Coordinates of C-alpha atoms in Angstrom, one line a residue:
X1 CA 179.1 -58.9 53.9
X2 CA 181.5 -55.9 52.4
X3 CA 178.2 -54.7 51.0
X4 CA 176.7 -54.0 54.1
X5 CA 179.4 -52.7 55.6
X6 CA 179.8 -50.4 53.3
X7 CA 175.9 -49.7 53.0
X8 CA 176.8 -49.0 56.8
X9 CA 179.8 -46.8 56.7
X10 CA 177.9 -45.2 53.6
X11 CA 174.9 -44.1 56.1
X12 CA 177.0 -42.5 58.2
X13 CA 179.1 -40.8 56.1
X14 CA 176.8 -39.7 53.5
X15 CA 174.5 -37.7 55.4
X16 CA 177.1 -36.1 57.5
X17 CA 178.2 -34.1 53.7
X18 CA 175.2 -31.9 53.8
X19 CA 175.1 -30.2 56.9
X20 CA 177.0 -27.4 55.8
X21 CA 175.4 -26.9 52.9
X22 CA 172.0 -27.0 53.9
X23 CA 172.9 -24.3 56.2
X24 CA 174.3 -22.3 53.1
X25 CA 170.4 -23.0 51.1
X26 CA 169.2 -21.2 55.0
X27 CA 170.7 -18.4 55.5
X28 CA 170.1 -17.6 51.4
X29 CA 166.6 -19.1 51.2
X30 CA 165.3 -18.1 54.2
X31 CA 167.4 -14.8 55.2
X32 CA 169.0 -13.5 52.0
X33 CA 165.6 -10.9 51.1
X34 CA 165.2 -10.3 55.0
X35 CA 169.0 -9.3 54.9
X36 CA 168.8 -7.1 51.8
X37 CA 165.4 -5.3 53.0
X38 CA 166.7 -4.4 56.5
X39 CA 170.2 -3.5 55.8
X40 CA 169.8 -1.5 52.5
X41 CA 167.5 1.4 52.1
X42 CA 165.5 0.8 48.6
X43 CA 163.7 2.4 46.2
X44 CA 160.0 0.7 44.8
X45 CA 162.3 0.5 41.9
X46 CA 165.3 -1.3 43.6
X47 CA 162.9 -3.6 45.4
X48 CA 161.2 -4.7 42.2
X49 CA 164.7 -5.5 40.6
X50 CA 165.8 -7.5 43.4
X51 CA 162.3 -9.3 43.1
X52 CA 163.0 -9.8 39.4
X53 CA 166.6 -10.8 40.0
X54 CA 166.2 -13.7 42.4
X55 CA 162.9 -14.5 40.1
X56 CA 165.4 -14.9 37.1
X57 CA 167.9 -16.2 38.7
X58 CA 166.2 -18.8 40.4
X59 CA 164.2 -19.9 37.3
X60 CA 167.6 -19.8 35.2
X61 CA 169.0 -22.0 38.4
X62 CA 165.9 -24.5 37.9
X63 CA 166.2 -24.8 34.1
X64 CA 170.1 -25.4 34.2
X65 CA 169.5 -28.2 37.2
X66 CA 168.4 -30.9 34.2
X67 CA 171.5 -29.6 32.7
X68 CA 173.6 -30.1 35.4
X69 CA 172.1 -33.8 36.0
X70 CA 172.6 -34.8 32.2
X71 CA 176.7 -33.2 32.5
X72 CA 177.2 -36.2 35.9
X73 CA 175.6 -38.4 33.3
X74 CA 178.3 -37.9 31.4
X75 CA 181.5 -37.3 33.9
X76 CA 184.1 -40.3 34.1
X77 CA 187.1 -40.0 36.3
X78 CA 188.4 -41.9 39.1
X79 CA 186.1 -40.7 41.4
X80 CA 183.3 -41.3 40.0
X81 CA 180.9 -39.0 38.0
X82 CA 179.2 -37.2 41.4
X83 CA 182.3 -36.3 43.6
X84 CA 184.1 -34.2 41.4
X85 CA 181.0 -31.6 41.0
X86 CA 180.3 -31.6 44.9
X87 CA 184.1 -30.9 45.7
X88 CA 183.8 -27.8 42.8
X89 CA 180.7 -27.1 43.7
X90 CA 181.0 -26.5 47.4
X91 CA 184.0 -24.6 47.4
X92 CA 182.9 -21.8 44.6
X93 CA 179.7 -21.6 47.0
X94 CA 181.8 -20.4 49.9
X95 CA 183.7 -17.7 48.1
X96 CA 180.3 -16.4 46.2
X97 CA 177.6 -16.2 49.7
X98 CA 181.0 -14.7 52.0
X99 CA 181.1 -12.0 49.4
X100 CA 177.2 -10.9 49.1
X101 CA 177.1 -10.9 52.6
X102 CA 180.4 -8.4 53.3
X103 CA 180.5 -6.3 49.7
X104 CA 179.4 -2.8 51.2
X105 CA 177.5 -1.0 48.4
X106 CA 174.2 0.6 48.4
X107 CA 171.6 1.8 45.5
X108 CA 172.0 0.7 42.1
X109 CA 175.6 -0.3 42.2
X110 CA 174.3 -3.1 45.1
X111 CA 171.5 -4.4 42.7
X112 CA 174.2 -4.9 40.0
X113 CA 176.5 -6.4 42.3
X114 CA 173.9 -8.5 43.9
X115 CA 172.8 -9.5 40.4
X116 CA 176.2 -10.8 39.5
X117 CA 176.4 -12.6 43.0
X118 CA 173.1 -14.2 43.4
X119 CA 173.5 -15.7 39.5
X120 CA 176.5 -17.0 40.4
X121 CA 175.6 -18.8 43.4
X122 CA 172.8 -20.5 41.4
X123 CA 175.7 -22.1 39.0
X124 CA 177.7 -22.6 41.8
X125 CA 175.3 -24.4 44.4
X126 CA 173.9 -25.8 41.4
X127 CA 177.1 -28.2 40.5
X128 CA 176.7 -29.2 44.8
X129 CA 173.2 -30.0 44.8
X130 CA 172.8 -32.0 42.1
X131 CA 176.0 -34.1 42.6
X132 CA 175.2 -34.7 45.7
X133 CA 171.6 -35.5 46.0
X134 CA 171.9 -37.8 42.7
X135 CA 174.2 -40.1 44.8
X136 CA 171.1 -41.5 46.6
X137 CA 170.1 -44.0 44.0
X138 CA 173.4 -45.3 43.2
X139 CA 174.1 -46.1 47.0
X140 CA 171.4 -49.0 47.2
X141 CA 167.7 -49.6 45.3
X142 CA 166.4 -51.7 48.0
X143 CA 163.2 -50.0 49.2
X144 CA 164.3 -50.0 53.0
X145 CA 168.0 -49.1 52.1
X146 CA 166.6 -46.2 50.3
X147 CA 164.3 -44.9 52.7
X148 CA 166.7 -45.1 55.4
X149 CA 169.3 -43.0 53.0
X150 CA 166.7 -40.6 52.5
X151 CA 165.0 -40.1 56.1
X152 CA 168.5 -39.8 57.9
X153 CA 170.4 -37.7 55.0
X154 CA 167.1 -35.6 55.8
X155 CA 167.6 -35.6 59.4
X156 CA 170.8 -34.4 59.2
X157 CA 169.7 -31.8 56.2
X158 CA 167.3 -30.6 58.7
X159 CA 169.8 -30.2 61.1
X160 CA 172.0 -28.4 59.4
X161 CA 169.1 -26.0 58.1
X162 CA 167.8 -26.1 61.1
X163 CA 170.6 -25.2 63.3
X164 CA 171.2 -21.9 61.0
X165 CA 167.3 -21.2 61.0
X166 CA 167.6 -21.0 64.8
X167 CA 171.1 -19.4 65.3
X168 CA 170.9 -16.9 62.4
X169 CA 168.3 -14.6 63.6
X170 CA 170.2 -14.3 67.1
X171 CA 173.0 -13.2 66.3
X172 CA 171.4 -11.0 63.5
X173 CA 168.4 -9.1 64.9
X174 CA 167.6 -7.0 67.7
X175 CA 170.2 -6.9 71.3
X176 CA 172.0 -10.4 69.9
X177 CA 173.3 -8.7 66.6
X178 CA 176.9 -9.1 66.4
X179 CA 179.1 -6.2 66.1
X180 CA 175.6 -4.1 67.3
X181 CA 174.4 -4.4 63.4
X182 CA 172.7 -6.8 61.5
X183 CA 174.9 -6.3 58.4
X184 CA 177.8 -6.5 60.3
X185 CA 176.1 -9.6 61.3
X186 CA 175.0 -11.8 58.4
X187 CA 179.0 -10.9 57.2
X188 CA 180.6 -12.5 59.7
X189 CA 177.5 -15.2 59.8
X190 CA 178.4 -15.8 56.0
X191 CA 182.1 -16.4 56.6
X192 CA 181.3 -19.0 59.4
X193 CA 179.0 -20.8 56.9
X194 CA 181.4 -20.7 54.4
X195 CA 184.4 -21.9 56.0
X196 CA 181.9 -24.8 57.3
X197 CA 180.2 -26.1 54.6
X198 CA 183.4 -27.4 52.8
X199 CA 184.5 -29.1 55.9
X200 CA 181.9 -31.0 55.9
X201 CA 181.5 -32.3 52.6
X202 CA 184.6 -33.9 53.0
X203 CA 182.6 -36.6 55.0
X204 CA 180.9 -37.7 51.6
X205 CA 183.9 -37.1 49.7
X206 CA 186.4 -39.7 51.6
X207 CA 183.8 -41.9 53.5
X208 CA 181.8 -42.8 50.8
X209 CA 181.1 -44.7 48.2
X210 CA 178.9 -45.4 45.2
X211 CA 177.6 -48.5 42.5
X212 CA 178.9 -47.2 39.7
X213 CA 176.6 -48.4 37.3
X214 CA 176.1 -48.0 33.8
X215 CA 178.8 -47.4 31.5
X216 CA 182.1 -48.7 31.6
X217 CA 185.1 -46.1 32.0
X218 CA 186.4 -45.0 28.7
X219 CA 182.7 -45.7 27.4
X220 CA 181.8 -42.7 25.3
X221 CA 178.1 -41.8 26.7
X222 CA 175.3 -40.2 23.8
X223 CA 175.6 -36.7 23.8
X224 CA 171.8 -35.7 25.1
X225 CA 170.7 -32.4 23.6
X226 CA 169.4 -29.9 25.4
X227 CA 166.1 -31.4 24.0
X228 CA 166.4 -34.6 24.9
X229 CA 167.0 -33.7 28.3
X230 CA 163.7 -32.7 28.6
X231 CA 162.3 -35.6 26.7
X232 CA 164.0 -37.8 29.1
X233 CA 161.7 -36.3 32.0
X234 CA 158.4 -35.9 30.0
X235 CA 158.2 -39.4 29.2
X236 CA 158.5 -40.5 32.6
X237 CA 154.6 -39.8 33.7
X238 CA 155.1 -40.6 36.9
X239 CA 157.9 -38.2 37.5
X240 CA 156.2 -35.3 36.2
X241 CA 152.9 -35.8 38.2
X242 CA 155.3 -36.0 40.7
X243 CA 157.3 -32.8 40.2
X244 CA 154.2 -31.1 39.5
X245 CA 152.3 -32.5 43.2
X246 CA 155.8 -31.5 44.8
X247 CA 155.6 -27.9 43.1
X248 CA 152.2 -27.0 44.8
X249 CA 153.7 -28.5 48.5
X250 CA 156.6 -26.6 47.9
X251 CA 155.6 -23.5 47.6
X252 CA 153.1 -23.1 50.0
X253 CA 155.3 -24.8 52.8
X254 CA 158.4 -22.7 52.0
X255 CA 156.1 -19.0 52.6
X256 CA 156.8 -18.8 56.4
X257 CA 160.1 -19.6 56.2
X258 CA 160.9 -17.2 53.1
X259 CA 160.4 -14.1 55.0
X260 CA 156.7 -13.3 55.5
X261 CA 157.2 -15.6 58.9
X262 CA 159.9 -13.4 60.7
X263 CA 158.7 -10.0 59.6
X264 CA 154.7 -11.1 61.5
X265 CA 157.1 -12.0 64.6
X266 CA 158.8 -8.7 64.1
X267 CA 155.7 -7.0 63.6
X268 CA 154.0 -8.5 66.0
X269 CA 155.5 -9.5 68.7
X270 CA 158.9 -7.3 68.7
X271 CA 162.2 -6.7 66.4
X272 CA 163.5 -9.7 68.5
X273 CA 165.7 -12.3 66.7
X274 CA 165.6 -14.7 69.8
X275 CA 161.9 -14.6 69.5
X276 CA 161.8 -15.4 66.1
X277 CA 164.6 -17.8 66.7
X278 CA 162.1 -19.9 69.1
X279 CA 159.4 -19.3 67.3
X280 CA 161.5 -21.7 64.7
X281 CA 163.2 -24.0 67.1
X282 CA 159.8 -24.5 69.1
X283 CA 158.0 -25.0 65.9
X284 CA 160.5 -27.4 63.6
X285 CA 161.1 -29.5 66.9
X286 CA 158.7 -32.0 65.2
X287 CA 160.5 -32.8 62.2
X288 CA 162.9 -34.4 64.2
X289 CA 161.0 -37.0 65.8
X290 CA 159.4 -37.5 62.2
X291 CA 162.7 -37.6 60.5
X292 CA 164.4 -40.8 62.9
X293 CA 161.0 -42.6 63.0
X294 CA 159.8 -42.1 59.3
X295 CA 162.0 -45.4 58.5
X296 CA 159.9 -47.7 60.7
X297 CA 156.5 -45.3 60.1
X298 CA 156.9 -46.3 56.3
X299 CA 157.1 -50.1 57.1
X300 CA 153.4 -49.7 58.6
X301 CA 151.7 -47.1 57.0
X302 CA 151.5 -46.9 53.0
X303 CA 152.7 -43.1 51.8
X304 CA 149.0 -42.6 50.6
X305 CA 147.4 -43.0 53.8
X306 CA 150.0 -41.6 55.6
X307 CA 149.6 -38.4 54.0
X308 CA 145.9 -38.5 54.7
X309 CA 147.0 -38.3 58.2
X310 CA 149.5 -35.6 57.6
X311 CA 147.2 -33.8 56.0
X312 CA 144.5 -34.0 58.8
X313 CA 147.7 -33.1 61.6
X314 CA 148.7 -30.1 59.1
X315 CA 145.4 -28.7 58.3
X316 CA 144.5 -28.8 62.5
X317 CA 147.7 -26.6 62.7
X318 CA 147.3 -23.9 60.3
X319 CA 143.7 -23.2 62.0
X320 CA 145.6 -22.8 65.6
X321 CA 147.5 -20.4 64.0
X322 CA 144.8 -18.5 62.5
X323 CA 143.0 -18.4 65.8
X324 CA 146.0 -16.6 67.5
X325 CA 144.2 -13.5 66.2
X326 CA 141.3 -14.4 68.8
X327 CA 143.5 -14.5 71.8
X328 CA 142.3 -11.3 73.9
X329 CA 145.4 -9.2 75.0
X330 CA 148.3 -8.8 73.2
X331 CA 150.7 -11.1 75.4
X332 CA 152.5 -14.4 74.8
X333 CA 149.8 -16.8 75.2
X334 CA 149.0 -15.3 71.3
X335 CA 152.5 -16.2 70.6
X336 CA 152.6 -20.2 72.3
X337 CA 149.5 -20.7 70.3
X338 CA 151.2 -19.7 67.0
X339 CA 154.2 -21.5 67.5
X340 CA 152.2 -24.7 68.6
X341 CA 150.3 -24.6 65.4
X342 CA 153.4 -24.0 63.5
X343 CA 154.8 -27.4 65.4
X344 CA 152.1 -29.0 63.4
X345 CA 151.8 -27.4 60.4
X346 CA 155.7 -28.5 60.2
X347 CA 155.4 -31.9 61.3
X348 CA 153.0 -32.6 58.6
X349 CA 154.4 -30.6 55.8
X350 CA 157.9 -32.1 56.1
X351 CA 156.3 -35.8 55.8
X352 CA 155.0 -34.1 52.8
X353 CA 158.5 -33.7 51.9
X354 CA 160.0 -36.9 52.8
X355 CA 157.7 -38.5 50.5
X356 CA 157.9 -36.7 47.6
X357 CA 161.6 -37.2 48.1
X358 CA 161.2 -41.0 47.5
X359 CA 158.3 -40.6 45.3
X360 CA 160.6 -38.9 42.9
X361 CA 163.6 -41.2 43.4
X362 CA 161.7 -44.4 43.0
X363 CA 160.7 -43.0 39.3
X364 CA 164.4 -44.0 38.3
X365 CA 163.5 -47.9 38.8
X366 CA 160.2 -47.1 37.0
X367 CA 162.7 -45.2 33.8
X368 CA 164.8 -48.3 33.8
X369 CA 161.8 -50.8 33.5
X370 CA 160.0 -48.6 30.7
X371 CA 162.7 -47.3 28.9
X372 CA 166.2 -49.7 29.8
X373 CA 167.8 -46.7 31.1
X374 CA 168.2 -45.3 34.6
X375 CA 169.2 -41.7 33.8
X376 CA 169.8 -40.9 38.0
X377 CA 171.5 -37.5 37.4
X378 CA 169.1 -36.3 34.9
X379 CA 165.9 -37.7 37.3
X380 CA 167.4 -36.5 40.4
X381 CA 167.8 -33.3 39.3
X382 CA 164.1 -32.5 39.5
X383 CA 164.4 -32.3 43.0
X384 CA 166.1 -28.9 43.3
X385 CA 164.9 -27.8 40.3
X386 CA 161.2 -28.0 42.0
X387 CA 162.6 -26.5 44.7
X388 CA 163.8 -23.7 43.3
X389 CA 161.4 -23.1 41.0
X390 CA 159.3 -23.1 44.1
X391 CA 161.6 -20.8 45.9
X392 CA 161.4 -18.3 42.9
X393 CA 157.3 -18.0 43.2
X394 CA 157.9 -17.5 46.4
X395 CA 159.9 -14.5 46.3
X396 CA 157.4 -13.3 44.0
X397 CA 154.6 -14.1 46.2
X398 CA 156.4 -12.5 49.2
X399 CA 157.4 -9.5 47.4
X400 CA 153.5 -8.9 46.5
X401 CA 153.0 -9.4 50.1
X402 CA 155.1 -6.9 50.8
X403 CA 154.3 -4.2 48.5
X404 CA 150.6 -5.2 49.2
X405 CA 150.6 -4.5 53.1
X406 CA 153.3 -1.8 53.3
X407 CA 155.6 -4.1 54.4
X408 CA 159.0 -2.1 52.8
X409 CA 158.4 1.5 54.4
X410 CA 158.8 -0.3 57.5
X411 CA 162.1 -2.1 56.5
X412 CA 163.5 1.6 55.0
X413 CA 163.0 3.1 58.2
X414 CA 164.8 -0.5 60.0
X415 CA 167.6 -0.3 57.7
X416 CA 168.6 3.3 58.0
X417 CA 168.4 3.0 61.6
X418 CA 170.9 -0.2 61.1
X419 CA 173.4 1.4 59.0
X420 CA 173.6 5.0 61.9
X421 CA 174.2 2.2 64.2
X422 CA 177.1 0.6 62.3
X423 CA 178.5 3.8 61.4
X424 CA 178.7 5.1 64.8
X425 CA 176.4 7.3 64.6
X426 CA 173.5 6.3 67.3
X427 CA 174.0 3.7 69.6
X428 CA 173.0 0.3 69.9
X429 CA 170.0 1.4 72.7
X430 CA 169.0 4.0 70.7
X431 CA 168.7 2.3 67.2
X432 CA 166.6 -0.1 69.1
X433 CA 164.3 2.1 70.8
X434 CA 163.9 4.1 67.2
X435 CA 162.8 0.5 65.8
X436 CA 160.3 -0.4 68.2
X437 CA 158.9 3.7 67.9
X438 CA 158.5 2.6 63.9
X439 CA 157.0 -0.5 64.6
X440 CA 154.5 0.2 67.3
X441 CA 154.0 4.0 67.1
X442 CA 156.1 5.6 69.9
X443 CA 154.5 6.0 73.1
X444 CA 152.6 2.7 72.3
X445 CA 155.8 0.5 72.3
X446 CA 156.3 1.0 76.0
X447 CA 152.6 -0.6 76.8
X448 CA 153.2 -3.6 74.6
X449 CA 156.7 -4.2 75.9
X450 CA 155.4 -3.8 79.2
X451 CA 152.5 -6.5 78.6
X452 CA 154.0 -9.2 76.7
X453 CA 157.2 -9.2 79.0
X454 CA 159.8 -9.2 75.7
X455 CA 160.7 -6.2 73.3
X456 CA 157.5 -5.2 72.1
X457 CA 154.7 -6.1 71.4
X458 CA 151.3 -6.6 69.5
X459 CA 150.5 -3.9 66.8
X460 CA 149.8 -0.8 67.6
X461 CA 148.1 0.8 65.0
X462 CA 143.9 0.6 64.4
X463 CA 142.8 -0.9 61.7
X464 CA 143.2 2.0 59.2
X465 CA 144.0 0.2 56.2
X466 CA 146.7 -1.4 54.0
X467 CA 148.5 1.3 53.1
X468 CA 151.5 1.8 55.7
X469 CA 150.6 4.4 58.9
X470 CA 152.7 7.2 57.7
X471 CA 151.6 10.4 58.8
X472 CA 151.8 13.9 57.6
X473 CA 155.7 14.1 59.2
X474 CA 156.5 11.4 57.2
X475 CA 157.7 9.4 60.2
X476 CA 155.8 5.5 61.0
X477 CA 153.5 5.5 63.2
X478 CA 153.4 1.7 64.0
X479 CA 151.9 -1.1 62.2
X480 CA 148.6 -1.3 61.6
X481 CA 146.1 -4.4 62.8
X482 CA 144.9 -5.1 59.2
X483 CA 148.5 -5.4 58.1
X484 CA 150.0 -8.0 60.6
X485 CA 146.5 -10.1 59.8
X486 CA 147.2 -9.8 56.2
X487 CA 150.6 -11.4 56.6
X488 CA 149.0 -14.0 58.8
X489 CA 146.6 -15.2 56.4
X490 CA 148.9 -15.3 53.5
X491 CA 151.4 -17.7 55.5
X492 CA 148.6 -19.6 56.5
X493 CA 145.5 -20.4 54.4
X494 CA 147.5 -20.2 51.3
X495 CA 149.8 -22.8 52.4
X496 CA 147.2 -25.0 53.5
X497 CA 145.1 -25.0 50.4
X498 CA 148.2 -25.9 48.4
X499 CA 149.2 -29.0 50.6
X500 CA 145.8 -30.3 50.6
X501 CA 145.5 -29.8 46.6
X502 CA 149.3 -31.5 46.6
X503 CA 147.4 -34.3 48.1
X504 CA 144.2 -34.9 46.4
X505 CA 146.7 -35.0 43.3
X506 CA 149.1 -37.2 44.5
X507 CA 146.4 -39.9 45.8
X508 CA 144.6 -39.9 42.0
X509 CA 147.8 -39.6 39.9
X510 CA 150.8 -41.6 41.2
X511 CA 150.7 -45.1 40.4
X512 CA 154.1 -46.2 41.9
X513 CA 152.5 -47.2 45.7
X514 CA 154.6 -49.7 47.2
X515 CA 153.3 -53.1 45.8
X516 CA 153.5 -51.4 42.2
X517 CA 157.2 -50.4 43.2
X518 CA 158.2 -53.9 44.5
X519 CA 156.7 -55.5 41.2
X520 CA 159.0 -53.4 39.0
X521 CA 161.8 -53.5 41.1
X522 CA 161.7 -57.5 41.0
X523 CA 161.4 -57.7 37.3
X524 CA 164.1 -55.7 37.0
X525 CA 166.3 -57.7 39.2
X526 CA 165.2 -61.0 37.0
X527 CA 166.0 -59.4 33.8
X528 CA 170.1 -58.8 35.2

């Protein structure tokens, strides 16, 4: 009876923790490159070493994740081996994102100073992440317990990203910015996150609690090297066909969301933060149906064949998107038919995600049955470090994009418009109307505001290749046709050939279905 309540109290409590500091992983995941491209004016040279900064950083952040897992391993103290990292953890977060979001430099002194930030957030979110996610399988290995830990700490993951996803852009971009600037903006944003995201790890902190299995206290645990580590994970054949399947999903899922999506609303459709804001909430309002049903969904439908179905719902999606390019006129039915494909696309992709979650955690039963050992912090670090190996292809990927389609004269122009504004010298009417002449090409705005019924509206420029519209004067003449399609495509076709790879490979290589699971999970319980 104490078990359950405390498997009770625990699933309230738990999930509650990461609200915070999933809206921390938003604003830098999502927001972080649109913040530095459309704040700070940039050199080709600057942009590539911000490219190769978060590309290094986040790779370093990835590799030190199995690190990270295999130092909980080895923590004993009286509150356990996870809380002491999330309570370090979330704090030095706070202190590193509120200063890359308020330091005021510009040229190469801001890529060193973003250099020294953004590394230290990955060491610092790092100790959060890992802590906190490794809890899972020490809070119950029952099959329903565990997917009901996972689906609501995901819910309430989603909300916390989800909230900031919507809410960020608002008071960011466009009329909503506070303080009339968007780097005044994302400052004050990034305190708000900050003073937050502690707060609510306290939840986890005092309301929960763990089976602390494995080694008694005073117990001295092997010292892993750095090479066992990774012999630890490339034994386990199911986890790595598993973090390899949840690589490909990853990155194709996380390329609307990691810029590429707000700068085609922006480009498209207006330098509107609301509009990109709804474009979001209208789109994710899915997952939230998926993430309080996916308990009782997974009692009827095995993973396998639900992601069939996923796929399918996915997949249907991304082609509505596609054909928003065939809507005549340039008005908002373009835009409802993008954001109802994106509704899709998400509500598939994030079952994608659910599963892989539990895919992965389940391979700590299937360790303990091969090898005798259960190694949670070690296996449970895989998570984020596929995620943010993931996130680090694709900055690369939307830095290509970028460069590719001409993306960053645009964002040059934006950003020194931005910092007249915040220095008083234009106002805030002014800097908009100068953004919506660079977008659309001047005299051109005023039709497409006047059509769709919002800021602006669909591009203005003819189809006169990649290269950005610059003409002799040196001022932009508005975005061409061939440009906002190329960012289309890329956050649509390539996303969907990566999920339905992620799921040819997932149906021929993992063997831990939910009978197989069950098996091990009973002979396990016979051997104790």
């Amino acid at each position: 009876m104490q078990t359950d309540k405390q498997t009770k109290k625990n699933l309230i409590f738990f999930p509650l923790g990461t609200m915070g500091r999933d809206a921390v992983y938003s604003l830098i995941n999502s927001y972080l490159l649109t913040f530095v491209l459309f704040t700070h004016s940039l050199s080709g040279a600057q942009v590539a070493a911000i490219t190769g900064i978060m590309i290094a950083a986040r790779v370093f952040d990835a590799l030190n994740d199995p690190v990270m897992g295999n130092i909980i391993e080895r923590t004993h103290s009286r509150f356990g081996k996870f809380k002491p990292w999330l309570a370090a953890g979330g704090l030095s977060t706070s202190v590193v994102i509120y200063l890359l979001f308020n330091v005021r430099l510009e040229g190469w002194r801001f890529v060193w100073f973003f250099a020294l930030m953004y590394f230290a957030f990955s060491i610092t979110y790092t100790m959060s992440d890992i802590s906190y996610w490794g809890m899972i399988p020490a809070l119950g290995s029952d099959a329903n317990v565990r997917n009901q830990f996972t689906a609501r700490t995901t819910l309430f993951a989603g909300i916390g990203g989800t909230l900031a996803a919507i809410l960020i852009p608002v008071f960011s971009t466009g009329s909503g910015a506070i303080g009339g600037s968007t780097a005044v903006a994302y400052g004050r944003i990034a305190l708000v996150i900050a003073i937050l995201a502690p707060l609510f790890i306290l939840f986890t902190l005092f309301g929960v609690r763990e089976h602390r299995e494995g080694a008694a206290p005073g117990k001295e645990r092997e010292r892993f090297s750095f090479k066992q580590i990774f012999q630890t994970i490339a034994r386990n054949d199911q986890l790595v066909w598993v973090s390899v399947i949840f690589l490909i999903q990853q990155v194709g899922n996380g390329l609307v969301i990691g810029g590429i999506g707000s700068t085609y609303i922006y480009f498209t459709f207006g330098y509107s933060g609301g509009l990109y804001s709804l474009f979001n909430t209208v789109g994710m309002s899915a997952t939230a149906v998926l993430m309080i049903l996916y308990p009782a969904i997974s009692r009827r439908v095995h993973r396998k064949k639900l992601m069939g179905i996923m796929a399918a719902i996915s997949t249907a999606g991304y082609v509505l998107m596609l054909l928003s390019l065939f809507v005549p006129g340039i008005g908002m039915d373009r835009f409802w038919l993008l954001v109802l494909g994106y509704m899709l696309t998400n509500f598939g992709q994030y079952c994608f995600y659910l599963i892989m979650m539990i895919s992965i955690m389940n391979t700590v039963e299937y360790n303990e049955y091969r090898f005798g050992t259960r190694d949670e912090g070690i296996i449970t670090s895989l998570r984020p470090f596929i995620t943010k190996m993931s996130s680090a292809l694709i900055v690369a990927l939307t830095s290509a994009t970028y460069l590719l389609f001409g993306v960053t004269g645009y964002t040059n122009a934006i950003s020194e418009l931005e910092q007249q504004c915040a220095q008083g010298l234009i106002s805030e009417e002014e800097k908009l109307e100068e953004i919506s002449e660079v977008i659309f090409g001047g005299a051109e705005a005023a039709a497409t505001e006047q059509d769709t019924g919002i800021a602006a509206g669909a591009p203005a420029g003819q189809d006169t290749g990649i290269a950005a519209n610059v003409p002799a004067d040196g001022q932009m003449s508005g975005v061409t046709a061939r440009q906002s399609t190329g960012l289309l495509i890329t956050m649509t076709a390539a996303p969907c050939a990566l999920m339905l790879l992620s799921y040819i490979l997932y149906k021929k290589k993992y063997r831990l279905d939910e009978e197989e699971y069950d098996r091990i999970c009973g002979e396990l319980r016979q051997e104790k």
